[in-house]
Short mmCIF file of C-alpha atoms in Angstrom, two decimals:
data_model
loop_
_atom_site.label_atom_id
_atom_site.label_comp_id
_atom_site.label_asym_id
_atom_site.label_seq_id
_atom_site.Cartn_x
_atom_site.Cartn_y
_atom_site.Cartn_z
CA UNK A 1 0.01 -0.01 -0.01
CA UNK A 2 2.83 2.41 0.88
CA UNK A 3 4.54 1.72 -2.36
CA UNK A 4 1.47 2.43 -4.47
CA UNK A 5 0.61 5.60 -2.41
CA UNK A 6 4.15 7.01 -2.56
CA UNK A 7 4.36 6.44 -6.40
CA UNK A 8 1.01 8.15 -6.84
CA UNK A 9 2.15 11.15 -4.81
CA UNK A 10 5.40 11.32 -6.81
CA UNK A 11 3.52 11.20 -10.14
CA UNK A 12 1.13 13.86 -8.89
CA UNK A 13 3.99 16.05 -7.87
CA UNK A 14 5.70 15.74 -11.25
CA UNK A 15 2.40 16.64 -13.09
CA UNK A 16 1.77 19.66 -11.00
CA UNK A 17 5.43 20.79 -11.44
CA UNK A 18 5.18 20.53 -15.20
CA UNK A 19 1.86 22.45 -15.12
CA UNK A 20 3.48 25.15 -13.08
CA UNK A 21 6.18 25.53 -15.70
CA UNK A 22 3.85 25.75 -18.63
CA UNK A 23 1.58 28.26 -16.87
CA UNK A 24 4.74 30.25 -15.69
CA UNK A 25 3.63 30.53 -12.09
CA UNK A 26 6.83 31.03 -10.04
CA UNK A 27 5.43 30.57 -6.48
CA UNK A 28 3.39 27.42 -7.43
CA UNK A 29 6.57 26.09 -9.22
CA UNK A 30 8.89 26.27 -6.23
CA UNK A 31 6.23 24.74 -3.88
CA UNK A 32 5.66 21.82 -6.39
CA UNK A 33 9.32 21.26 -7.00
CA UNK A 34 10.05 21.08 -3.27
CA UNK A 35 7.07 18.75 -2.78
CA UNK A 36 8.24 16.54 -5.56
CA UNK A 37 11.88 16.25 -4.65
CA UNK A 38 11.80 16.18 -0.84
CA UNK A 39 8.36 14.91 0.04
CA UNK A 40 7.57 12.56 -2.88
CA UNK A 41 10.77 11.00 -4.20
CA UNK A 42 12.21 10.01 -0.84
CA UNK A 43 9.30 8.03 0.34
CA UNK A 44 9.31 6.09 -2.87
CA UNK A 45 12.86 5.09 -2.23
CA UNK A 46 12.02 4.07 1.29
CA UNK A 47 8.95 2.10 0.35
CA UNK A 48 10.85 0.22 -2.31
CA UNK A 49 13.66 -0.62 0.14
CA UNK A 50 16.39 1.10 -1.90
CA UNK A 51 17.41 3.41 0.88
CA UNK A 52 18.18 3.08 4.60
CA UNK A 53 16.75 5.72 6.94
CA UNK A 54 19.39 8.18 8.24
CA UNK A 55 22.08 7.07 5.91
CA UNK A 56 24.80 8.99 7.79
CA UNK A 57 23.53 11.28 10.53
CA UNK A 58 21.76 9.22 13.19
CA UNK A 59 22.93 5.61 13.03
CA UNK A 60 20.88 4.64 16.01
CA UNK A 61 17.84 4.62 13.81
CA UNK A 62 18.04 1.94 11.18
CA UNK A 63 14.35 1.39 10.30
CA UNK A 64 11.05 3.28 10.04
CA UNK A 65 7.46 2.51 10.94
CA UNK A 66 5.24 1.29 8.08
CA UNK A 67 2.19 2.77 9.84
CA UNK A 68 4.00 5.98 10.42
CA UNK A 69 4.95 6.15 6.69
CA UNK A 70 1.27 5.55 5.79
CA UNK A 71 0.04 8.37 8.04
CA UNK A 72 2.79 10.67 6.86
CA UNK A 73 1.97 10.01 3.21
CA UNK A 74 -1.74 10.65 3.82
CA UNK A 75 -1.09 13.93 5.65
CA UNK A 76 1.33 15.06 3.00
CA UNK A 77 -1.05 14.32 0.17
CA UNK A 78 -4.01 15.91 1.99
CA UNK A 79 -1.95 19.03 2.71
CA UNK A 80 -0.97 19.33 -0.85
CA UNK A 81 -4.44 18.85 -2.17
CA UNK A 82 -5.87 21.44 0.10
CA UNK A 83 -3.13 23.93 -1.00
CA UNK A 84 -3.85 23.26 -4.61
CA UNK A 85 -7.57 23.50 -4.23
CA UNK A 86 -7.42 26.89 -2.60
CA UNK A 87 -4.72 28.03 -4.94
CA UNK A 88 -6.67 27.15 -8.05
CA UNK A 89 -9.84 28.86 -6.82
CA UNK A 90 -7.96 32.11 -5.92
CA UNK A 91 -8.75 34.62 -8.62
CA UNK A 92 -8.01 37.91 -6.81
CA UNK A 93 -4.81 39.98 -7.12
CA UNK A 94 -2.86 42.53 -5.08
CA UNK A 95 -3.58 46.12 -6.15
CA UNK A 96 -0.51 47.69 -7.63
CA UNK A 97 -0.30 51.24 -8.96
CA UNK A 98 0.71 51.64 -12.55
CA UNK A 99 3.68 53.70 -11.49
CA UNK A 100 4.87 51.12 -8.93
CA UNK A 101 7.82 49.58 -10.72
CA UNK A 102 6.62 50.00 -14.29
CA UNK A 103 9.34 50.18 -16.94
CA UNK A 104 7.67 53.27 -18.34
CA UNK A 105 10.02 56.18 -17.30
CA UNK A 106 7.33 58.80 -17.70
CA UNK A 107 5.28 57.34 -14.82
CA UNK A 108 8.29 56.88 -12.58
CA UNK A 109 9.25 60.50 -11.94
CA UNK A 110 8.21 60.26 -8.32
CA UNK A 111 9.41 58.07 -5.49
CA UNK A 112 6.78 55.44 -4.73
CA UNK A 113 6.44 52.48 -2.47
CA UNK A 114 8.30 49.97 -4.62
CA UNK A 115 11.29 52.28 -4.95
CA UNK A 116 11.31 52.61 -1.14
CA UNK A 117 11.13 48.85 -0.80
CA UNK A 118 14.00 48.39 -3.16
CA UNK A 119 16.20 50.76 -1.11
CA UNK A 120 15.20 49.03 2.12
CA UNK A 121 16.14 45.53 0.63
CA UNK A 122 19.45 46.91 -0.67
CA UNK A 123 20.35 48.35 2.78
CA UNK A 124 19.33 44.98 4.46
CA UNK A 125 21.40 42.92 1.92
CA UNK A 126 24.43 44.92 2.87
CA UNK A 127 24.00 44.86 6.60
CA UNK A 128 22.46 41.47 7.30
CA UNK A 129 24.33 38.82 5.38
CA UNK A 130 21.81 35.92 6.06
CA UNK A 131 19.15 38.04 4.46
CA UNK A 132 20.23 36.79 1.06
CA UNK A 133 16.74 37.20 -0.51
CA UNK A 134 17.75 40.83 -0.95
CA UNK A 135 20.77 39.74 -2.92
CA UNK A 136 18.56 37.62 -5.21
CA UNK A 137 16.04 40.39 -5.65
CA UNK A 138 18.73 42.84 -6.77
CA UNK A 139 20.18 40.14 -9.13
CA UNK A 140 16.84 39.51 -10.79
CA UNK A 141 16.12 43.22 -10.98
CA UNK A 142 19.48 43.80 -12.62
CA UNK A 143 18.90 41.24 -15.31
CA UNK A 144 15.39 42.55 -15.99
CA UNK A 145 16.47 46.15 -16.35
CA UNK A 146 19.38 45.37 -18.61
CA UNK A 147 17.39 42.98 -20.87
CA UNK A 148 14.60 45.52 -21.16
CA UNK A 149 16.90 48.51 -21.86
CA UNK A 150 15.86 49.77 -25.27
CA UNK A 151 18.87 51.81 -26.26
CA UNK A 152 21.08 48.77 -27.11
CA UNK A 153 20.12 45.68 -29.14
CA UNK A 154 19.20 42.41 -27.47
CA UNK A 155 22.61 40.76 -28.10
CA UNK A 156 24.36 43.78 -26.51
CA UNK A 157 22.12 43.54 -23.52
CA UNK A 158 22.67 39.79 -23.21
CA UNK A 159 26.44 40.38 -23.36
CA UNK A 160 26.09 43.07 -20.65
CA UNK A 161 24.16 40.54 -18.54
CA UNK A 162 26.91 37.97 -19.04
CA UNK A 163 29.58 40.51 -18.03
CA UNK A 164 27.74 41.36 -14.78
CA UNK A 165 27.12 37.63 -14.14
CA UNK A 166 30.85 36.83 -14.44
CA UNK A 167 31.52 39.65 -11.92
CA UNK A 168 28.96 38.22 -9.66
CA UNK A 169 30.63 34.80 -9.76
CA UNK A 170 33.96 36.28 -8.87
CA UNK A 171 32.34 38.18 -6.01
CA UNK A 172 30.82 34.98 -4.66
CA UNK A 173 34.12 33.22 -5.06
CA UNK A 174 35.94 35.68 -2.77
CA UNK A 175 33.05 36.59 -0.43
CA UNK A 176 30.71 33.64 0.11
CA UNK A 177 31.05 30.05 0.98
CA UNK A 178 27.22 29.66 1.48
CA UNK A 179 25.85 27.16 -1.00
CA UNK A 180 22.47 29.03 -1.00
CA UNK A 181 24.16 32.04 -2.62
CA UNK A 182 25.58 29.82 -5.35
CA UNK A 183 22.19 28.02 -5.74
CA UNK A 184 20.33 31.23 -6.39
CA UNK A 185 23.03 32.70 -8.52
CA UNK A 186 22.87 29.67 -10.78
CA UNK A 187 19.05 29.68 -10.73
CA UNK A 188 18.53 33.40 -11.46
CA UNK A 189 19.38 33.47 -15.21
CA UNK A 190 17.54 30.17 -15.65
CA UNK A 191 14.47 31.73 -13.96
CA UNK A 192 14.74 34.84 -16.22
CA UNK A 193 14.82 32.58 -19.26
CA UNK A 194 11.95 30.44 -18.05
CA UNK A 195 9.58 33.23 -17.11
CA UNK A 196 10.48 35.83 -19.64
CA UNK A 197 11.72 34.22 -22.80
CA UNK A 198 10.79 30.58 -22.94
CA UNK A 199 8.09 29.79 -25.47
CA UNK A 200 8.10 26.03 -25.17
CA UNK A 201 8.73 23.62 -22.25
CA UNK A 202 11.13 21.64 -24.38
CA UNK A 203 13.45 24.66 -24.67
CA UNK A 204 14.07 24.67 -20.88
CA UNK A 205 15.79 21.21 -21.10
CA UNK A 206 19.20 22.40 -22.23
CA UNK A 207 19.59 25.40 -19.88
CA UNK A 208 18.03 23.28 -17.13
CA UNK A 209 20.55 20.43 -17.55
CA UNK A 210 23.45 22.88 -17.78
CA UNK A 211 22.26 24.59 -14.56
CA UNK A 212 21.90 21.21 -12.84
CA UNK A 213 25.39 20.17 -13.90
CA UNK A 214 26.86 23.44 -12.66
CA UNK A 215 25.05 23.01 -9.33
CA UNK A 216 26.44 19.57 -9.04
CA UNK A 217 29.98 20.78 -9.73
CA UNK A 218 29.68 23.61 -7.15
CA UNK A 219 28.23 21.17 -4.61
CA UNK A 220 31.14 18.76 -5.06
CA UNK A 221 33.64 21.61 -5.00
CA UNK A 222 32.36 22.72 -1.57
CA UNK A 223 32.92 19.24 -0.27
CA UNK A 224 36.41 19.30 -1.78
CA UNK A 225 37.71 22.29 0.02
CA UNK A 226 35.51 25.09 -1.29
CA UNK A 227 37.67 26.12 -4.25
CA UNK A 228 35.47 25.83 -7.36
CA UNK A 229 38.57 26.34 -9.61
CA UNK A 230 40.43 23.29 -8.18
CA UNK A 231 39.23 20.83 -10.84
CA UNK A 232 41.58 18.06 -9.77
CA UNK A 233 40.10 18.11 -6.20
CA UNK A 234 36.56 17.94 -7.65
CA UNK A 235 37.58 14.99 -9.91
CA UNK A 236 38.98 13.11 -6.86
CA UNK A 237 35.84 13.71 -4.77
CA UNK A 238 33.45 12.71 -7.58
CA UNK A 239 35.40 9.71 -8.77
CA UNK A 240 32.25 7.76 -9.41
CA UNK A 241 28.48 8.32 -9.74
CA UNK A 242 27.96 6.75 -6.28
CA UNK A 243 30.37 9.15 -4.56
CA UNK A 244 28.83 12.09 -6.36
CA UNK A 245 25.35 11.08 -5.25
CA UNK A 246 26.71 10.93 -1.67
CA UNK A 247 27.98 14.38 -1.89
CA UNK A 248 24.66 15.69 -3.26
CA UNK A 249 22.77 13.82 -0.52
CA UNK A 250 24.86 15.58 2.12
CA UNK A 251 24.79 18.98 0.47
CA UNK A 252 20.95 18.99 -0.12
CA UNK A 253 20.06 17.12 3.13
CA UNK A 254 17.94 14.96 0.89
CA UNK A 255 17.51 11.98 3.31
CA UNK A 256 17.59 13.99 6.52
CA UNK A 257 14.77 16.33 5.61
CA UNK A 258 12.19 13.58 4.96
CA UNK A 259 13.40 11.24 7.61
CA UNK A 260 13.03 13.93 10.30
CA UNK A 261 9.64 14.67 9.00
CA UNK A 262 8.70 10.99 8.97
CA UNK A 263 9.71 10.40 12.64
CA UNK A 264 7.05 12.95 13.78
CA UNK A 265 4.46 10.34 12.78
CA UNK A 266 6.26 7.41 14.43
CA UNK A 267 4.38 5.88 17.40
CA UNK A 268 7.74 5.09 19.07
CA UNK A 269 8.10 8.78 19.65
CA UNK A 270 4.57 9.43 20.76
CA UNK A 271 5.85 10.79 24.08
CA UNK A 272 7.15 13.82 22.31
CA UNK A 273 4.46 16.49 22.73
CA UNK A 274 3.29 19.02 20.13
CA UNK A 275 4.82 22.49 20.13
CA UNK A 276 1.58 24.48 19.98
CA UNK A 277 3.02 27.35 17.93
CA UNK A 278 6.30 27.71 20.03
CA UNK A 279 8.72 27.73 17.10
CA UNK A 280 6.57 29.98 14.97
CA UNK A 281 6.94 32.69 17.65
CA UNK A 282 10.83 32.51 17.29
CA UNK A 283 11.14 34.78 14.13
CA UNK A 284 9.32 37.61 15.92
CA UNK A 285 11.58 37.56 19.00
CA UNK A 286 14.84 36.44 17.41
CA UNK A 287 16.36 39.83 17.77
CA UNK A 288 16.10 39.74 21.63
CA UNK A 289 19.28 38.52 23.24
CA UNK A 290 19.02 35.26 25.17
CA UNK A 291 20.59 36.97 28.13
CA UNK A 292 17.46 39.20 28.33
CA UNK A 293 15.11 36.34 27.45
CA UNK A 294 16.52 32.99 28.83
CA UNK A 295 13.42 31.08 27.85
CA UNK A 296 13.52 32.18 24.22
CA UNK A 297 12.41 29.14 22.17
CA UNK A 298 14.87 27.41 19.87
CA UNK A 299 14.15 26.79 16.23
CA UNK A 300 12.47 23.47 15.26
CA UNK A 301 15.74 22.38 13.63
CA UNK A 302 17.35 22.57 17.09
CA UNK A 303 14.39 21.16 19.00
CA UNK A 304 14.19 18.13 16.73
CA UNK A 305 17.64 16.67 17.67
CA UNK A 306 16.94 17.58 21.33
CA UNK A 307 14.03 15.06 21.39
CA UNK A 308 14.92 12.63 18.57
CA UNK A 309 18.80 12.71 18.33
CA UNK A 310 20.24 13.91 21.75
CA UNK A 311 23.90 13.04 20.90
CA UNK A 312 23.71 15.33 17.86
CA UNK A 313 21.97 18.02 19.87
CA UNK A 314 24.72 18.01 22.53
CA UNK A 315 27.36 18.93 19.99
CA UNK A 316 25.23 21.85 18.61
CA UNK A 317 23.70 20.00 15.71
CA UNK A 318 20.44 20.91 14.00
CA UNK A 319 18.13 18.99 11.70
CA UNK A 320 15.45 20.53 9.48
CA UNK A 321 11.90 19.04 9.38
CA UNK A 322 10.52 21.09 6.50
CA UNK A 323 7.56 23.59 6.66
CA UNK A 324 5.22 20.56 6.51
CA UNK A 325 6.88 18.97 9.53
CA UNK A 326 7.07 22.16 11.47
CA UNK A 327 3.34 22.91 10.99
CA UNK A 328 2.36 19.39 11.92
CA UNK A 329 4.61 19.33 15.03
CA UNK A 330 3.03 22.61 16.13
CA UNK A 331 -0.62 22.07 15.36
CA UNK A 332 -1.14 18.43 14.40
CA UNK A 333 -3.98 18.00 11.93
CA UNK A 334 -5.30 21.51 12.67
CA UNK A 335 -2.36 22.68 10.53
CA UNK A 336 -4.29 21.74 7.38
CA UNK A 337 -6.06 25.09 7.72
CA UNK A 338 -2.73 26.83 7.25
CA UNK A 339 -2.20 25.13 3.87
CA UNK A 340 -5.51 26.68 2.71
CA UNK A 341 -4.15 30.09 3.79
CA UNK A 342 -0.85 29.43 2.06
CA UNK A 343 -2.61 28.43 -1.10
CA UNK A 344 -4.61 31.65 -1.03
CA UNK A 345 -1.51 33.80 -0.48
CA UNK A 346 0.56 32.24 -3.16
CA UNK A 347 -2.39 32.39 -5.55
CA UNK A 348 -2.60 36.09 -4.90
CA UNK A 349 1.14 36.53 -5.60
CA UNK A 350 1.08 34.44 -8.80
CA UNK A 351 -2.06 36.06 -10.13
CA UNK A 352 -0.64 39.56 -9.58
CA UNK A 353 2.66 38.49 -11.25
CA UNK A 354 0.85 37.14 -14.34
CA UNK A 355 -1.10 40.37 -14.74
CA UNK A 356 1.87 42.67 -14.12
CA UNK A 357 4.75 41.13 -15.94
CA UNK A 358 5.94 44.52 -17.24
CA UNK A 359 6.19 45.64 -13.65
CA UNK A 360 9.98 45.04 -13.26
CA UNK A 361 10.19 45.67 -9.48
CA UNK A 362 7.25 43.39 -8.61
CA UNK A 363 8.27 40.67 -11.06
CA UNK A 364 11.83 40.65 -9.72
CA UNK A 365 10.59 40.51 -6.22
CA UNK A 366 8.29 37.53 -7.06
CA UNK A 367 10.97 35.62 -8.82
CA UNK A 368 13.41 36.27 -5.96
CA UNK A 369 10.84 35.05 -3.39
CA UNK A 370 10.38 31.90 -5.53
CA UNK A 371 14.14 31.34 -5.88
CA UNK A 372 14.62 31.51 -2.17
CA UNK A 373 11.49 29.61 -1.31
CA UNK A 374 13.39 26.36 -1.09
CA UNK A 375 15.12 27.50 2.04
CA UNK A 376 11.69 28.61 3.61
CA UNK A 377 9.99 25.33 2.74
CA UNK A 378 13.02 23.25 3.92
CA UNK A 379 12.89 25.16 7.27
CA UNK A 380 13.25 26.10 9.89
CA UNK A 381 11.13 29.27 10.23
CA UNK A 382 13.54 31.61 11.93
#
């Protein structure tokens, strides 16, 4: 039963992902991609017996509960269906002034809310390094503005984009060792191509494959010392397909993310109580020093090893449980209501995007939110 259900969920995730690509809906796309890769593919491997739970992080757990997997699959499927139902029925949009981010210079003579937002995001990106969504927003906005600049021809604009992109790569090489920065830097031009230029789904295959190969290379490079130009070290690390897959598993937390999520449904851990919104409060009080608030809650990624993997917790380890797991751990089945709200919100964002594609600021903001959505869905919410 688990095999059939997990394969059905995986097939359903693939279909909705393809639909999101063809309809060019960025927020729906990232939600469906995350659902398919992390919450659909992994349970298929578990159900078929091709993979051991906790391949490398928690060796004390070497099996999983079949009943727990069944409940987890049903909860995941029901959550996704509720999200899609509300999303598809959402027809409203946000109200955006014609002058808010339009590429028409004549209507942008005055400072407006989106210009103010752009400045705020720029300041935050320079002062709060983890706030990398600002970096992505500015990156997308840069590509948009250059490509749409009318004075030069399209080829000159693309060459200018390439020049800035090479500068960006050098900047990341010297300033960032965060794989998320590299992920979004690789994804940004693919996103621009997908949502601005692509006329056929088939045409995304070549840039998609090239982006995937580049991402694999960068992932292996980080595990080989962090020098992306040290080709010999990368070759030694990825000497076989199996060793390359191991590196990708570690870099993406592929097995950990779903396995942590699955344990929340395991009867063997029924003594672990629900959090009742505790971790969702954390983002709003994170700026308060722990010295002033000793009882400030930890994130779900820290609380999880505290209850499920104490040895790892004692050395400062953290394990993500995904947005799905965090919502379930906080509110049990009452969390299904939140997926309806999430579907409505993402529906509003995508509908507004589709009706305001010439609005460069809003379009860039939506694409940057989508690009960074993987981190938010993976968790924790902090």
